[in-house]
XYZ file of C-alpha atoms in Angstrom:
677
model
C 35.428 51.397 16.625
C 31.633 49.906 16.631
C 29.304 52.277 18.294
C 26.839 51.449 20.834
C 24.098 54.243 21.456
C 22.763 53.458 24.874
C 21.928 57.079 26.063
C 18.202 57.879 25.861
C 17.457 60.412 23.521
C 14.769 63.024 24.130
C 12.995 63.594 20.837
C 10.603 66.483 20.113
C 7.109 65.827 18.885
C 7.571 64.350 15.340
C 5.810 62.140 12.933
C 8.821 60.266 11.267
C 12.194 59.239 12.336
C 14.866 57.498 10.298
C 18.012 55.767 10.866
C 19.756 54.274 7.953
C 23.058 53.028 6.629
C 24.884 53.227 10.007
C 26.647 49.817 9.686
C 28.640 50.474 12.947
C 25.624 50.726 15.211
C 25.256 47.676 17.354
C 22.769 48.860 19.883
C 20.402 51.680 19.291
C 19.072 54.336 21.797
C 15.666 54.297 23.644
C 13.590 57.268 22.472
C 11.965 59.397 25.275
C 9.552 61.951 24.586
C 8.547 60.655 21.138
C 4.947 61.260 20.818
C 2.796 61.149 17.669
C 5.200 58.865 16.067
C 3.609 57.914 12.772
C 6.759 55.998 11.256
C 10.023 54.733 12.503
C 12.621 53.233 10.370
C 15.846 51.975 11.302
C 17.289 50.004 8.293
C 20.555 49.000 6.717
C 22.459 49.239 10.108
C 24.605 46.909 12.236
C 21.920 46.691 14.640
C 21.918 43.334 16.793
C 18.989 43.948 19.091
C 15.669 45.463 18.981
C 15.669 49.286 20.202
C 13.923 50.041 23.348
C 10.398 51.111 22.426
C 8.699 51.099 25.837
C 8.956 54.876 26.244
C 6.427 55.485 23.489
C 3.204 56.558 25.144
C 0.436 53.931 25.071
C -1.944 56.209 23.160
C 0.570 56.503 20.266
C -0.312 54.366 17.339
C 2.279 54.176 14.680
C 1.700 53.482 11.013
C 5.067 51.747 10.404
C 7.905 50.322 12.491
C 10.565 49.225 9.879
C 13.617 47.316 11.025
C 14.572 45.828 7.873
C 18.138 45.025 6.665
C 19.879 44.928 10.153
C 21.653 42.139 12.035
C 19.229 41.600 14.491
C 19.836 37.981 16.020
C 17.259 37.310 18.707
C 13.809 38.595 19.714
C 13.793 38.548 23.304
C 10.566 38.301 25.682
C 9.052 41.736 25.873
C 11.350 43.213 23.393
C 8.520 44.760 21.248
C 5.667 46.492 22.859
C 4.108 48.955 20.314
C 0.955 49.847 18.881
C 1.360 49.943 15.121
C -0.398 49.363 11.923
C 2.533 47.196 10.479
C 5.875 46.023 11.760
C 8.605 44.738 9.660
C 11.675 42.753 10.496
C 12.703 41.596 7.013
C 16.122 40.699 5.966
C 17.726 40.335 9.494
C 19.754 37.337 11.054
C 17.147 36.236 13.359
C 17.553 32.877 14.769
C 15.181 32.658 17.507
C 11.705 34.350 18.784
C 11.470 33.939 22.473
C 8.152 33.689 24.356
C 6.056 36.533 24.641
C 8.402 38.625 22.387
C 5.514 40.887 21.355
C 3.706 40.942 24.772
C 1.395 43.832 25.062
C 1.661 45.002 21.623
C -1.161 45.693 19.147
C 0.040 45.094 15.531
C -2.022 44.697 12.467
C 0.647 43.428 9.885
C 3.776 41.576 11.299
C 6.264 40.788 8.583
C 9.256 38.605 9.543
C 10.419 37.368 6.082
C 13.824 36.434 4.604
C 15.438 35.295 7.780
C 17.037 31.995 6.793
C 18.394 31.375 9.996
C 15.004 31.700 11.788
C 14.803 27.989 13.232
C 13.287 28.280 16.680
C 9.968 29.739 17.095
C 8.886 29.192 20.627
C 5.443 28.109 21.746
C 4.338 31.271 23.290
C 6.251 33.569 20.825
C 3.055 35.457 19.975
C 1.363 35.132 23.160
C 0.244 38.520 24.314
C 0.015 39.990 20.902
C -3.426 41.536 20.210
C -5.279 42.099 16.965
C -2.757 40.559 14.504
C -4.382 40.191 11.158
C -1.432 39.259 8.922
C 1.748 37.377 9.732
C 4.304 36.698 7.124
C 7.142 34.328 7.908
C 8.212 33.401 4.411
C 11.942 32.502 3.435
C 12.557 31.158 7.063
C 13.513 27.775 8.499
C 10.976 27.298 11.133
C 9.533 23.792 11.549
C 6.257 24.413 13.469
C 3.914 27.355 14.164
C 2.231 27.737 17.334
C -1.248 29.137 17.274
C -1.341 30.904 20.628
C -1.816 34.635 19.962
C -3.067 34.155 16.352
C -6.777 33.976 17.218
C -7.495 37.008 15.012
C -5.332 36.190 12.418
C -6.864 36.433 8.728
C -3.834 36.193 6.507
C -0.880 33.563 6.918
C 2.085 33.436 4.680
C 4.971 31.045 5.100
C 6.154 30.775 1.551
C 9.489 29.154 0.423
C 9.955 27.419 3.848
C 10.618 23.720 3.045
C 11.494 23.167 6.659
C 7.847 23.799 7.672
C 6.577 20.577 9.315
C 3.135 21.058 10.751
C 0.743 24.113 10.623
C -2.217 24.856 13.249
C -5.497 23.246 12.885
C -8.523 25.395 11.251
C -9.968 25.290 14.813
C -7.163 27.151 16.323
C -7.403 29.879 13.653
C -10.975 30.733 13.574
C -10.456 33.873 11.751
C -8.228 32.559 8.832
C -9.326 33.596 5.516
C -6.079 33.316 3.346
C -2.941 31.112 3.545
C 0.037 31.138 1.399
C 2.145 28.306 2.222
C 5.103 26.118 0.883
C 3.887 22.460 0.628
C 0.586 21.420 -1.124
C -0.227 18.911 1.616
C -0.566 21.764 4.096
C -3.575 23.043 2.201
C -5.275 19.723 2.559
C -5.267 20.410 6.150
C -7.556 23.271 5.731
C -9.887 21.323 3.182
C -10.028 18.231 5.601
C -10.094 19.764 9.157
C -11.556 16.686 10.566
C -8.799 14.397 9.337
C -6.225 17.153 10.151
C -7.067 17.363 13.955
C -9.602 14.481 14.909
C -9.359 15.338 18.500
C -10.026 19.106 18.024
C -12.836 18.378 15.550
C -14.452 16.096 18.104
C -14.390 18.672 20.807
C -15.654 21.213 18.479
C -18.558 18.872 17.564
C -19.459 18.421 21.331
C -19.318 22.147 22.108
C -21.772 22.752 19.269
C -23.956 20.161 20.661
C -23.954 21.707 24.031
C -24.833 24.951 22.552
C -27.621 23.441 20.816
C -29.076 21.637 23.797
C -28.884 24.905 25.862
C -30.734 26.811 23.097
C -33.413 24.437 23.094
C -33.670 24.590 26.990
C -33.731 28.287 26.808
C -37.454 27.946 25.594
C -38.399 26.113 28.504
C -38.850 27.844 31.916
C -39.009 24.703 34.057
C -36.154 24.327 36.611
C -34.910 28.165 36.247
C -34.993 30.584 39.085
C -37.415 33.430 38.743
C -36.783 36.984 39.522
C -38.073 37.862 42.887
C -39.124 41.148 41.805
C -41.119 39.655 39.001
C -42.994 37.637 41.435
C -43.856 40.549 43.800
C -45.048 42.392 40.739
C -47.280 39.471 39.900
C -48.818 39.836 43.187
C -49.550 43.334 43.071
C -50.508 43.442 39.331
C -53.693 45.032 38.810
C -55.410 45.590 35.348
C -55.508 49.373 34.094
C -58.035 50.700 31.749
C -57.165 53.290 29.319
C -59.396 55.422 26.864
C -59.917 53.950 23.261
C -58.130 50.756 24.399
C -54.816 52.501 23.239
C -51.615 53.164 25.210
C -50.890 57.033 25.227
C -48.064 58.838 26.647
C -49.790 59.228 30.097
C -50.456 55.545 30.381
C -46.753 54.779 29.259
C -45.582 57.084 32.129
C -47.333 54.821 34.586
C -46.318 51.506 33.271
C -42.757 52.061 32.311
C -41.594 52.528 36.086
C -43.351 49.380 36.922
C -40.891 47.446 34.902
C -37.980 49.356 35.918
C -37.388 51.007 32.579
C -36.964 54.700 32.413
C -39.087 56.888 30.143
C -36.280 58.305 28.473
C -35.441 54.932 27.059
C -38.653 54.710 25.328
C -38.485 58.169 23.551
C -39.080 56.388 20.141
C -42.384 55.088 21.180
C -43.843 58.414 22.407
C -46.610 59.719 20.239
C -46.979 56.325 18.426
C -50.235 54.448 19.044
C -49.599 50.753 20.026
C -52.369 48.160 19.866
C -53.339 47.415 23.380
C -53.988 44.031 24.415
C -56.045 43.204 27.543
C -54.107 41.980 30.457
C -53.957 38.095 31.118
C -53.934 36.361 34.490
C -51.086 37.382 36.820
C -49.500 33.897 36.183
C -49.295 34.571 32.349
C -47.864 37.964 32.949
C -45.471 36.448 35.320
C -44.207 34.125 32.554
C -43.804 37.013 30.254
C -41.262 38.788 32.324
C -38.566 36.107 31.570
C -36.361 33.781 33.608
C -33.332 34.116 35.646
C -30.171 31.999 34.858
C -27.984 31.245 37.541
C -24.887 31.553 35.580
C -23.917 33.936 32.781
C -23.883 32.364 29.302
C -21.185 33.123 26.722
C -22.691 33.796 23.230
C -20.933 31.806 20.524
C -20.738 33.562 17.321
C -20.309 30.360 15.114
C -23.389 29.744 12.963
C -25.288 26.416 13.442
C -27.870 25.057 11.173
C -30.148 22.675 13.005
C -32.926 20.502 11.023
C -34.884 17.753 12.892
C -32.433 17.185 15.571
C -29.318 16.917 13.089
C -26.640 19.479 13.524
C -24.562 20.554 10.467
C -21.222 22.587 11.488
C -20.182 25.177 9.192
C -16.563 26.422 9.251
C -15.124 29.119 7.467
C -13.768 28.442 4.036
C -9.943 29.197 3.517
C -8.245 30.232 0.284
C -5.148 28.182 0.350
C -1.926 28.119 -1.996
C -0.345 26.032 -3.363
C -3.496 24.004 -4.331
C -3.018 20.121 -4.350
C -1.909 19.362 -7.870
C -1.374 16.261 -10.054
C 1.574 15.184 -8.102
C 0.271 15.897 -4.620
C -3.527 15.244 -4.372
C -5.281 15.132 -0.978
C -5.425 11.334 -0.940
C -3.980 8.231 0.548
C -0.768 6.677 -0.813
C -2.548 3.918 -2.759
C -5.625 6.028 -3.755
C -7.972 3.081 -4.146
C -8.982 0.518 -1.571
C -8.488 -2.492 -4.022
C -5.167 -1.368 -4.682
C -4.148 -1.274 -1.041
C -5.289 -4.904 -0.709
C -3.721 -6.069 -3.931
C -0.549 -4.525 -3.346
C 0.081 -6.971 -0.382
C -0.619 -9.879 -2.702
C 2.205 -8.570 -4.954
C 4.560 -7.865 -1.818
C 4.166 -11.410 -0.559
C 4.780 -13.054 -3.889
C 7.803 -10.856 -4.754
C 9.418 -11.105 -1.361
C 8.971 -14.894 -0.743
C 9.707 -15.879 -4.341
C 12.903 -13.825 -4.546
C 14.064 -14.863 -1.101
C 13.392 -18.684 -1.982
C 15.491 -18.377 -5.167
C 18.662 -16.568 -3.325
C 18.575 -18.762 -0.427
C 18.507 -22.202 -2.660
C 21.167 -20.755 -5.063
C 23.450 -19.739 -2.133
C 23.056 -22.834 -0.020
C 23.051 -25.696 -2.818
C 25.938 -27.763 -3.365
C 25.643 -27.363 -7.153
C 28.587 -25.639 -8.985
C 27.754 -21.852 -9.799
C 27.522 -21.259 -13.544
C 26.537 -18.325 -15.606
C 22.839 -18.976 -15.626
C 22.748 -19.409 -11.919
C 24.949 -16.401 -11.243
C 22.626 -14.219 -13.352
C 19.198 -15.468 -11.970
C 20.861 -14.722 -8.400
C 21.364 -11.200 -9.384
C 17.924 -10.999 -10.887
C 16.471 -12.309 -7.657
C 18.377 -9.670 -5.549
C 16.993 -6.970 -7.942
C 13.302 -8.177 -7.757
C 13.847 -8.485 -3.923
C 14.731 -4.689 -3.515
C 11.488 -4.093 -5.667
C 9.374 -6.117 -3.152
C 11.140 -4.277 -0.250
C 10.071 -1.000 -1.837
C 6.501 -2.234 -2.137
C 6.394 -3.243 1.353
C 7.514 0.185 2.550
C 5.062 1.998 0.586
C 2.225 -0.492 1.609
C 3.140 -0.136 5.156
C 3.157 3.731 5.248
C -0.185 3.579 3.561
C -1.574 1.370 6.158
C -0.333 3.578 8.848
C -1.540 6.953 7.308
C -4.885 5.579 5.879
C -7.399 8.516 5.913
C -5.112 11.134 6.998
C -1.890 10.892 4.884
C -1.317 14.668 4.731
C -0.683 14.585 8.454
C 2.301 12.343 7.692
C 3.311 13.822 4.215
C 6.175 15.909 5.423
C 7.744 12.928 7.638
C 7.350 10.508 4.815
C 8.253 12.451 1.562
C 10.916 14.510 3.136
C 12.252 12.029 5.658
C 14.532 8.948 5.252
C 12.064 6.547 4.481
C 10.977 7.927 1.183
C 14.492 8.291 0.179
C 15.241 4.636 0.824
C 12.042 3.726 -0.897
C 12.860 5.714 -3.996
C 16.317 4.480 -4.202
C 15.298 0.978 -3.914
C 12.828 1.065 -6.484
C 15.022 2.931 -9.157
C 17.883 0.824 -8.371
C 15.828 -2.294 -8.593
C 14.210 -1.472 -11.699
C 17.352 -0.613 -13.621
C 19.250 -3.832 -12.237
C 16.292 -6.131 -13.043
C 15.983 -5.152 -16.640
C 19.845 -5.071 -17.064
C 20.046 -8.347 -15.781
C 17.050 -9.636 -17.868
C 18.896 -8.392 -20.785
C 22.181 -10.122 -20.005
C 20.199 -13.468 -19.329
C 18.470 -13.255 -22.592
C 21.676 -12.583 -24.454
C 23.447 -15.379 -22.606
C 20.483 -17.692 -23.688
C 20.628 -16.594 -27.264
C 24.426 -17.299 -27.402
C 23.838 -20.679 -26.001
C 21.046 -21.746 -28.526
C 22.091 -19.649 -31.449
C 25.745 -21.231 -31.127
C 25.171 -24.357 -29.611
C 27.832 -26.132 -31.570
C 30.597 -23.327 -31.287
C 31.402 -23.573 -27.616
C 33.714 -20.568 -27.847
C 30.877 -18.275 -28.426
C 29.498 -18.330 -24.734
C 29.614 -16.059 -21.948
C 31.879 -17.190 -19.475
C 31.472 -16.739 -15.605
C 34.355 -14.144 -15.302
C 32.907 -12.323 -18.176
C 29.403 -12.353 -16.536
C 30.960 -11.075 -13.226
C 32.419 -8.266 -14.994
C 29.310 -7.371 -16.729
C 27.189 -7.387 -13.536
C 29.653 -5.497 -11.603
C 29.061 -2.687 -14.282
C 25.177 -3.277 -14.083
C 25.343 -2.603 -10.302
C 27.506 0.577 -10.608
C 25.167 1.762 -13.225
C 21.829 1.089 -11.226
C 23.405 2.713 -8.179
C 24.348 5.873 -10.066
C 20.859 6.136 -11.561
C 19.258 5.792 -8.268
C 21.587 8.522 -6.836
C 20.907 11.040 -9.236
C 17.553 12.100 -7.475
C 19.536 12.268 -3.901
C 21.487 15.100 -5.376
C 18.895 17.282 -6.857
C 18.467 15.854 -10.451
C 14.720 15.361 -10.029
C 13.930 13.947 -6.434
C 12.124 11.200 -4.669
C 9.983 13.695 -2.364
C 7.712 15.001 -5.356
C 5.093 12.506 -4.867
C 3.995 9.992 -2.056
C 4.995 6.942 -3.915
C 8.601 8.270 -3.946
C 9.365 8.084 -7.661
C 11.353 10.850 -9.413
C 8.429 12.370 -11.276
C 9.257 16.121 -10.817
C 10.538 17.990 -14.029
C 11.695 21.581 -12.994
C 15.181 21.840 -14.918
C 16.814 20.732 -17.963
C 18.694 18.069 -16.082
C 15.670 16.553 -14.929
C 14.384 16.180 -18.335
C 17.671 14.486 -19.465
C 17.698 12.263 -16.481
C 13.963 10.921 -17.141
C 14.375 10.694 -21.013
C 17.511 8.702 -20.328
C 15.738 6.252 -18.281
C 12.926 5.721 -20.644
C 15.476 5.384 -23.713
C 17.693 2.824 -21.973
C 15.007 0.852 -20.629
C 13.075 0.842 -23.885
C 16.163 -0.129 -25.855
C 16.689 -2.889 -23.338
C 13.080 -4.269 -23.846
C 13.437 -4.025 -27.753
C 16.653 -6.269 -27.376
C 14.984 -8.763 -25.174
C 12.009 -9.167 -27.737
C 14.588 -9.483 -30.434
C 16.715 -12.101 -28.914
C 13.646 -14.245 -27.790
C 12.221 -13.985 -31.407
C 15.662 -15.139 -32.747
C 15.516 -18.277 -30.180
C 11.778 -18.887 -31.208
C 12.624 -19.132 -34.981
C 15.889 -21.099 -34.420
C 13.808 -24.002 -32.951
C 12.765 -24.989 -36.613
C 9.447 -25.246 -38.131
C 8.755 -28.897 -36.890
C 9.658 -28.000 -33.415
C 7.572 -24.885 -33.297
C 4.663 -26.742 -34.792
C 4.982 -30.142 -32.703
C 2.373 -31.050 -30.108
C 5.320 -32.588 -27.906
C 4.619 -31.233 -24.298
C 8.229 -30.289 -23.753
C 8.852 -28.397 -26.603
C 5.399 -26.554 -26.516
C 6.119 -25.446 -23.109
C 9.448 -23.694 -24.187
C 7.272 -21.731 -26.808
C 4.717 -20.921 -24.400
C 7.187 -19.656 -21.765
C 8.903 -17.403 -24.277
C 5.672 -15.842 -24.987
C 4.883 -15.473 -21.471
C 7.934 -13.747 -20.779
C 7.655 -11.214 -23.643
C 4.173 -10.643 -22.788
C 4.975 -9.974 -18.979
C 7.967 -7.569 -20.114
C 5.594 -5.601 -22.312
C 2.828 -5.640 -19.791
C 4.949 -3.991 -17.082
C 7.202 -1.643 -18.986
C 5.381 -0.617 -22.077
C 2.360 1.235 -20.294
C 4.752 3.100 -17.925
C 7.042 4.057 -20.703
C 4.002 5.330 -22.954
C 2.198 7.348 -20.167
C 5.601 8.491 -19.081
C 6.679 10.002 -22.246
C 3.443 11.564 -22.858
C 3.671 13.292 -19.638
C 7.274 14.572 -20.307
C 6.166 15.900 -23.580
C 3.457 17.926 -21.874
C 0.460 15.662 -22.691
C -0.447 13.882 -19.488
C -3.093 11.327 -20.306
C -3.658 10.154 -16.657
C -3.500 11.821 -13.237
C -1.246 10.630 -10.480
C -4.297 8.690 -8.872
C -4.624 6.437 -12.116
C -0.754 6.245 -12.731
C -0.410 4.597 -9.253
C -2.156 1.634 -10.704
C 0.632 1.361 -13.295
C 3.381 2.314 -11.184
C 2.605 0.306 -7.834
C 0.643 -2.651 -9.093
C 1.686 -3.526 -12.906
C 5.193 -2.184 -12.937
C 6.296 -4.173 -9.974
C 4.588 -7.423 -11.405
C 7.735 -8.224 -13.076
C 9.474 -8.706 -9.827
C 6.927 -11.298 -8.554
C 6.783 -13.066 -11.927
C 10.420 -13.503 -12.512
C 11.563 -15.681 -9.847
C 8.695 -18.210 -10.811
C 9.321 -17.979 -14.535
C 13.136 -18.177 -14.300
C 13.985 -20.393 -11.351
C 10.951 -21.584 -9.080
C 9.313 -23.520 -11.873
C 12.518 -25.284 -13.358
C 13.711 -28.912 -12.881
C 17.173 -27.755 -11.641
C 15.746 -25.545 -8.875
C 13.650 -28.789 -7.649
C 16.893 -30.747 -7.693
C 18.665 -27.908 -5.644
C 15.982 -28.053 -3.173
C 16.266 -31.803 -2.697
C 20.003 -31.367 -2.276
C 19.422 -28.986 0.501
C 16.932 -30.942 2.372
C 19.078 -34.072 2.133
C 21.511 -32.323 4.335
C 18.999 -32.245 7.048
C 18.337 -35.971 6.752
C 15.361 -35.668 4.639
C 14.197 -37.013 1.146
C 17.561 -38.797 0.579
C 16.103 -41.208 -1.751
C 14.581 -38.657 -3.890
C 17.728 -36.792 -4.028
C 19.570 -39.863 -5.272
C 17.002 -40.485 -7.709
C 17.405 -36.935 -9.091
C 21.169 -37.259 -9.290
C 20.959 -40.759 -11.200
C 18.420 -39.185 -13.576
C 20.747 -36.316 -14.247
C 23.887 -38.484 -15.323
C 21.816 -41.518 -16.777
C 18.405 -40.355 -17.981
C 15.832 -43.170 -16.999
C 12.532 -43.277 -18.842
C 10.215 -45.878 -20.369
C 12.188 -48.730 -22.299
C 11.910 -48.834 -25.973
C 10.427 -51.975 -27.210
C 12.712 -54.101 -29.391
C 10.229 -54.530 -31.937
C 7.863 -51.627 -32.063
C 4.291 -51.959 -33.440
C 4.815 -49.024 -35.571
C 7.382 -46.166 -36.215
C 5.403 -43.399 -34.361
C 5.093 -45.331 -31.125
C 8.775 -46.053 -31.200
C 9.617 -42.459 -32.003
C 7.550 -41.377 -29.052
C 8.958 -43.550 -26.506
C 12.458 -42.296 -27.189
C 11.477 -38.916 -27.044
C 10.173 -39.446 -23.718
C 13.652 -40.738 -22.600
C 15.150 -37.553 -23.471
C 12.604 -35.366 -22.024
C 13.760 -36.011 -18.636
C 16.848 -33.855 -19.171
C 16.447 -31.654 -22.026
C 12.839 -30.463 -22.384
C 12.598 -29.458 -18.631
C 15.538 -27.247 -18.821
C 15.673 -24.102 -21.173
C 15.257 -25.704 -24.552
C 16.616 -28.600 -26.746
C 20.226 -27.790 -26.187
C 19.988 -26.613 -22.626
C 22.728 -27.886 -20.590
C 22.280 -29.423 -17.100
C 22.785 -27.535 -13.989
C 21.078 -24.354 -15.421
C 18.080 -22.443 -14.694
C 15.917 -20.489 -17.192
């Protein structure tokens, strides 16, 4: 049967008490008559509540109260009232610390570690606790820490507590010298107290200004009440003369009572000669007697440096760990002002461009083919990248200057998880779709005569289903602990702690690198398949194709190659740039592909303009223009060729102009109608 010891035990005077390995004890006794108690240990028991310690005499100061390895579930109000150098409640099952749990106690070191179920720390939990110098709440699940009762705290330890949301301001912990916390951004609060708590910083500055004003007014006697006794003495003051113009013990015995100071208090001066100054006028002596203040003034021990009316406020420096590192510096999300402004330009281009592509493809009357299907998938992927940038830019705008105040809510909240998922998903789906688009174009041009060697629409659908599944899986790995999206403010999986993290990141770089090489190879094959005359011609349409392919390859390299290079260097242990500079690549250059693709693959093509005219004509606009485009698509209309040209060159150029309406405005000499790219 479980035992409950409730009967008070009267103990003889002793210095150490020990109760351990009594796993059946649920409630422990109260100790009466225990005086001169130096150590008290109740460990490894089934104790559910703190034993009654109110019977300890108030003059008894303990060295240690050890309640480790029990099953204490709750610290009730006024449950601990002791005077001890150290109190430990480690390895219990504490879930809640109620208000005034330590009311009336004087504790130097309070350790409540390894209580993972501790989630509720009430606002006045430490209220009434005096002279606490060190507090350890590591390995718990608290979200906030109230500063009430922690005014004298010098050491704060809350390690391995990922749930910790906010910490008190430096102005609420005026004695703090050392802090060992869990998150890097919490240390930024101690480095930048003004940004951490602007209201309290303003109040602190105002209080210091008031102290400065009062200190300046203390040198002036105007407006203060003067002591009545000083006035009376000034009226009865008479100069006294002493031999040799020096004050002796006899003279001192005469003068001291006049000022209300006993001779006993002046013993150190007896026997020592003091230079005597001749008395001045009664008014001067009256001023020397000081001033009377109508209300008492509290002395502020905060140091103030004043120079020419400018006040410099000095706060104590706090040694805090973990220090802000390369992944989590004390800066805004964007880091640079120009980057903060430029990213909105990329956001607008990416979102507007890709939405325009998707809307036109979905609502046009044109039959869906492989090219249109792939371009629609590419636009959806790039639209997700634009939405990621919008989330990042919006959060940066909301938290500019004070990001570390929002770091926990952002990095460990649903917002950063969504943003990270979007960017990884969009990046993989985009480069996957670009690869399929390039291969489809390569088949169409390389095997222009053999129509059997083409990617059909059902095949393209199956391929893209596989691409979507692959992209979703790659984006979900960080959600299940393989790297994570919470390691940085830009929500990218950049943390490497385990072998699985390295394998995941290496696979990303290898797959995307292989895709990029394949894209370059296919475009090179397409370019050289045009023939020497076509590549060297000055014809406008053919020259546009060559330039377009060169631009596509250049943009792919400009966006993926720098990220891959610096990322691999960092994975190998040789980071060449810090996180601040890497944001330029990851937030600006890497998403450039998302805003360039819709313009290069869709918006600048002739077929896209035809689709727009078709959609607009449904609303009763531009019907004539739509009919002209339809006629031009079936029967190319150009400049008529003269029957008898003056020379061969002019006739050849005219015929080429006729063909230029359908062929060269598409994707190449053999590009079929009704296609993008």
